[in-house]
CSV table of C-alpha atoms and ligand atoms in Angstrom, one decimal:
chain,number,residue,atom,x,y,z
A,1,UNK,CA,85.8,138.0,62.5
A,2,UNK,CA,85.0,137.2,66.3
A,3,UNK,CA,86.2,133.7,67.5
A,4,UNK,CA,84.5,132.1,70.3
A,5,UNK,CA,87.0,130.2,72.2
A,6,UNK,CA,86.7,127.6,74.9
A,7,UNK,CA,88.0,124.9,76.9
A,8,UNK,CA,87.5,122.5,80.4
A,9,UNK,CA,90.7,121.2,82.2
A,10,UNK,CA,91.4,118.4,79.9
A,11,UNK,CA,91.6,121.1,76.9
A,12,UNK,CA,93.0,123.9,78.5
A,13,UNK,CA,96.7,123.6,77.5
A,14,UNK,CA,95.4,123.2,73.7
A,15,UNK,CA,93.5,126.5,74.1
A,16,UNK,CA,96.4,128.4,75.3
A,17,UNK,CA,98.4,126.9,72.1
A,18,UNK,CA,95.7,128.1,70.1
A,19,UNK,CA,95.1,131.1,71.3
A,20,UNK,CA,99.1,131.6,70.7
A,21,UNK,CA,98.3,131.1,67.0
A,22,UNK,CA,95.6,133.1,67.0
A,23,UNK,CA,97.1,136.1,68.2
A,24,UNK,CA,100.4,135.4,66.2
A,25,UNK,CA,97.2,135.4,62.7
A,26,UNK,CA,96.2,138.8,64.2
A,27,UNK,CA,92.4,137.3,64.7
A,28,UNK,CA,90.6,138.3,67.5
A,29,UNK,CA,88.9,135.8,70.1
A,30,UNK,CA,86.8,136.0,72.7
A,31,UNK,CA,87.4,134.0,75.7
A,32,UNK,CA,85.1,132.2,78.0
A,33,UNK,CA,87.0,130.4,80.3
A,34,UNK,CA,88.4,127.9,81.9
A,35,UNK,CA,91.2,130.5,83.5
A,36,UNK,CA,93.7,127.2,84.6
A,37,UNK,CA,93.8,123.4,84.9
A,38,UNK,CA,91.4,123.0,88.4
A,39,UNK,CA,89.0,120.5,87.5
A,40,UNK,CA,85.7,122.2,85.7
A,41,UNK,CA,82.1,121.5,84.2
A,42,UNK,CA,82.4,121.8,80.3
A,43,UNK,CA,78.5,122.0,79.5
A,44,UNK,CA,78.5,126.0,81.3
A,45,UNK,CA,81.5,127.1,79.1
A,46,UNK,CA,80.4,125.2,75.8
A,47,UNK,CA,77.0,126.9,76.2
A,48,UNK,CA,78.2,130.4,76.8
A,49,UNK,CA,80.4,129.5,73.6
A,50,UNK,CA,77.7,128.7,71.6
A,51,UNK,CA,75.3,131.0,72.7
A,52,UNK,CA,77.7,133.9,71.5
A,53,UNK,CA,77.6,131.8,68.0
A,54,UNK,CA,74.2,131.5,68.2
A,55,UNK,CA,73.2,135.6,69.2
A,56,UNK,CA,76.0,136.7,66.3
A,57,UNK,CA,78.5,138.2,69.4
A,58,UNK,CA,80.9,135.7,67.6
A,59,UNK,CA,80.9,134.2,63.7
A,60,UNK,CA,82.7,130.9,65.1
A,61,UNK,CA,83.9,128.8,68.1
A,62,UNK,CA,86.8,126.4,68.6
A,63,UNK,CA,85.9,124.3,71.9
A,64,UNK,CA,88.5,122.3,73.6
A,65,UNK,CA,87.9,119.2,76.2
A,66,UNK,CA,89.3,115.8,77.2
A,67,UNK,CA,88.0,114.5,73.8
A,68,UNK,CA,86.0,117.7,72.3
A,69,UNK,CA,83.0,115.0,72.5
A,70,UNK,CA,81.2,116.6,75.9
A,71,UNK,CA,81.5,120.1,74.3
A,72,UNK,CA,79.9,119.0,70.9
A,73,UNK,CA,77.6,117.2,72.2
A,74,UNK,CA,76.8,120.6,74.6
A,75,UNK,CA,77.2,122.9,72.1
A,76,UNK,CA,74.7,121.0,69.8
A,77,UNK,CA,72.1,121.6,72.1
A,78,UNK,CA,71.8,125.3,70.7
A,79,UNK,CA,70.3,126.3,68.1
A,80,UNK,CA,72.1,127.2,65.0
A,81,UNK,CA,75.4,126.0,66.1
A,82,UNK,CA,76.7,123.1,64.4
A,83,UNK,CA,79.5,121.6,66.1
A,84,UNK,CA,82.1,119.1,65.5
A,85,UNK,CA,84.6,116.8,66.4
A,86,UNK,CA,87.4,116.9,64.4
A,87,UNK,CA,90.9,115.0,64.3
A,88,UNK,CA,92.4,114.3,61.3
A,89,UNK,CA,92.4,117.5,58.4
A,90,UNK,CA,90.0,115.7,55.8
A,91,UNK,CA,87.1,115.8,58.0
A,92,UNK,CA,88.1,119.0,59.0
A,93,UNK,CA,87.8,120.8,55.5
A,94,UNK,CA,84.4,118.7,55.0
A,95,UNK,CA,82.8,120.2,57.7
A,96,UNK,CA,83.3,123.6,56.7
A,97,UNK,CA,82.8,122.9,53.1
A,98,UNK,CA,79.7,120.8,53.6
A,99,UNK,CA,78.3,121.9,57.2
A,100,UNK,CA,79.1,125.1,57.4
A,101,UNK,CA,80.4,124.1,60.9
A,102,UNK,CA,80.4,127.0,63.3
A,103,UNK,CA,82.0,125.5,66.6
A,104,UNK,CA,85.3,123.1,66.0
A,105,UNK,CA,85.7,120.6,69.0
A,106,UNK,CA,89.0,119.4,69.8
A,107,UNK,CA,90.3,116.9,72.2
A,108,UNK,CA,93.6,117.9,74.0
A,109,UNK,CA,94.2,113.9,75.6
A,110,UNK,CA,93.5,113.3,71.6
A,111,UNK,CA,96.0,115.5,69.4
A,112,UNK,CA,99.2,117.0,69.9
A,113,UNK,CA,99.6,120.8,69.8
A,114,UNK,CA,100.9,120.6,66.2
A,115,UNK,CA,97.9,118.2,64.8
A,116,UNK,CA,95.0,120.7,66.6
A,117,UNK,CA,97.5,123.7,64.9
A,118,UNK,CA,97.0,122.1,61.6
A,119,UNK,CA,92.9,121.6,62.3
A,120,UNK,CA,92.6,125.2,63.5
A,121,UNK,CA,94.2,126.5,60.5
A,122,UNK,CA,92.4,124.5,58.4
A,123,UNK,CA,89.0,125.6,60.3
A,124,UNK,CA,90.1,129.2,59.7
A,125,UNK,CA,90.6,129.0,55.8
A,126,UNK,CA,88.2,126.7,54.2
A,127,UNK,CA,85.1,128.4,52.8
A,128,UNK,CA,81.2,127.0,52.9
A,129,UNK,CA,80.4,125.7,49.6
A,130,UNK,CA,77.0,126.7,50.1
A,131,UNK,CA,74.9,124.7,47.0
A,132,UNK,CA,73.3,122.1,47.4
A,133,UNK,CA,75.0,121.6,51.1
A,134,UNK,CA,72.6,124.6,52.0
A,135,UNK,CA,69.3,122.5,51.5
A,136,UNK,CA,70.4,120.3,53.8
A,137,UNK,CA,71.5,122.5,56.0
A,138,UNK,CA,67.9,124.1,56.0
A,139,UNK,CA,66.3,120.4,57.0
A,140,UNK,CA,69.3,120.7,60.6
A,141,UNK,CA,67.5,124.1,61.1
A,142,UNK,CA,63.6,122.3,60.8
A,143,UNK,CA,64.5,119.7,63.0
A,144,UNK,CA,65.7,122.6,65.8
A,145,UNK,CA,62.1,124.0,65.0
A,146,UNK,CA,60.3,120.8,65.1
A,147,UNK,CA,59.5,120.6,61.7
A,148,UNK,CA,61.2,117.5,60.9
B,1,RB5,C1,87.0,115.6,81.7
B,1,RB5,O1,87.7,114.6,82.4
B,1,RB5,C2,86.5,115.0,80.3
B,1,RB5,O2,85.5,114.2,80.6
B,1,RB5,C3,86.2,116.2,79.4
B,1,RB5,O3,87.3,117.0,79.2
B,1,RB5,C4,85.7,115.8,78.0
B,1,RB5,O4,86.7,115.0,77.4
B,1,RB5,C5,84.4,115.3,77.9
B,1,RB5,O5,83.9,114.9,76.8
C-alpha cells in the first residue's frame, strides 16, 4: 500500500504528525509537498495528490489544509477520487465503508494532532463494504463521464 500524502501551510504540522505515525505503522507514503510553513496554493499539491490516486502510483491520499475543505473540493475535481472531509470517527468509518473514499481531508486549524491520529487510523483500517454501496458508487463514476 502506497499513501498519497499532502498538505498547504495551514496543514503542514498535521502532515508531519501523520507522517510520524505512518512511519512508526511501517506504511509507506509518498510525499508531495508543502516542504515548510511559507504560505502556498493548495489546489497544485491536492491535484498532484489525486492524480497519483487517480493513475494507481498510489491506492490512497490523506490531504491536509486550513480546514481540508479547499483540498476536497480540489481533489474532487479528478476523476475517480473521492474525497472527504472528515472530523469526528463515525463519519470517518462511513466513508470508507460506504464510499470507498480514497483521499481523507483534514483540517489542521480544525483537530488536534490526537483527533486527526484517531481519523488516520481509522482511514487505514476500515474496509469498503462493497454491496449495494458499489451501485452507487457506479452512478459518482457516470456523472464524471457525463452520463448522469
Ligand atoms: C489557507 O489559509 C486556507 O485557506 C487553506 O489551508 C484551506 O483551509 C482551504 O480550504
Amino acid at each position: 500500500t502506497m499513501l498519497a500524502i499532502g498538505c498547504d501551510h495551514g496543514g503542514f504540522q498535521l502532515k508531519k504528525a501523520i507522517e510520524a505515525y505512518l512511519e512508526e505503522r511501517g506504511i509507506e507514503y509518498k510525499d508531495f509537498g508543502c516542504p515548510d510553513e511559507t504560505s502556498v496554493d493548495y489546489p497544485p499539491i491536492a491535484a498532484a495528490v489525486a492524480h497519483s490516486i487517480a493513475n494507481g502510483e498510489c491506492e490512497r491520499g490523506i490531504l491536509c489544509c486550513g480546514t481540508g475543505i479547499g483540498m476536497s473540493i480540489s481533489a474532487n475535481k479528478v476523476d475517480g477520487v473521492r474525497a472527504a472531509v472528515c472530523t469526528e470517527p463515525y463519519s470517518t468509518e462511513m466513508t470508507r465503508r460506504h464510499n470507498n473514499c480514497n483521499c481523507l481531508c483534514l483540517g489542521g486549524r480544525v483537530l488536534s494532532p490526537e483527533k486527526a491520529l484517531e481519523l488516520v487510523r481509522i482511514y487505514l483500517d476500515t474496509p469498503y463494504e462493497g454491496g449495494r454501496h458499489q451501485r452507487r458508487l457506479d452512478m459518482i463514476a457516470q456523472i464524471e463521464r457525463g452520463e448522469l
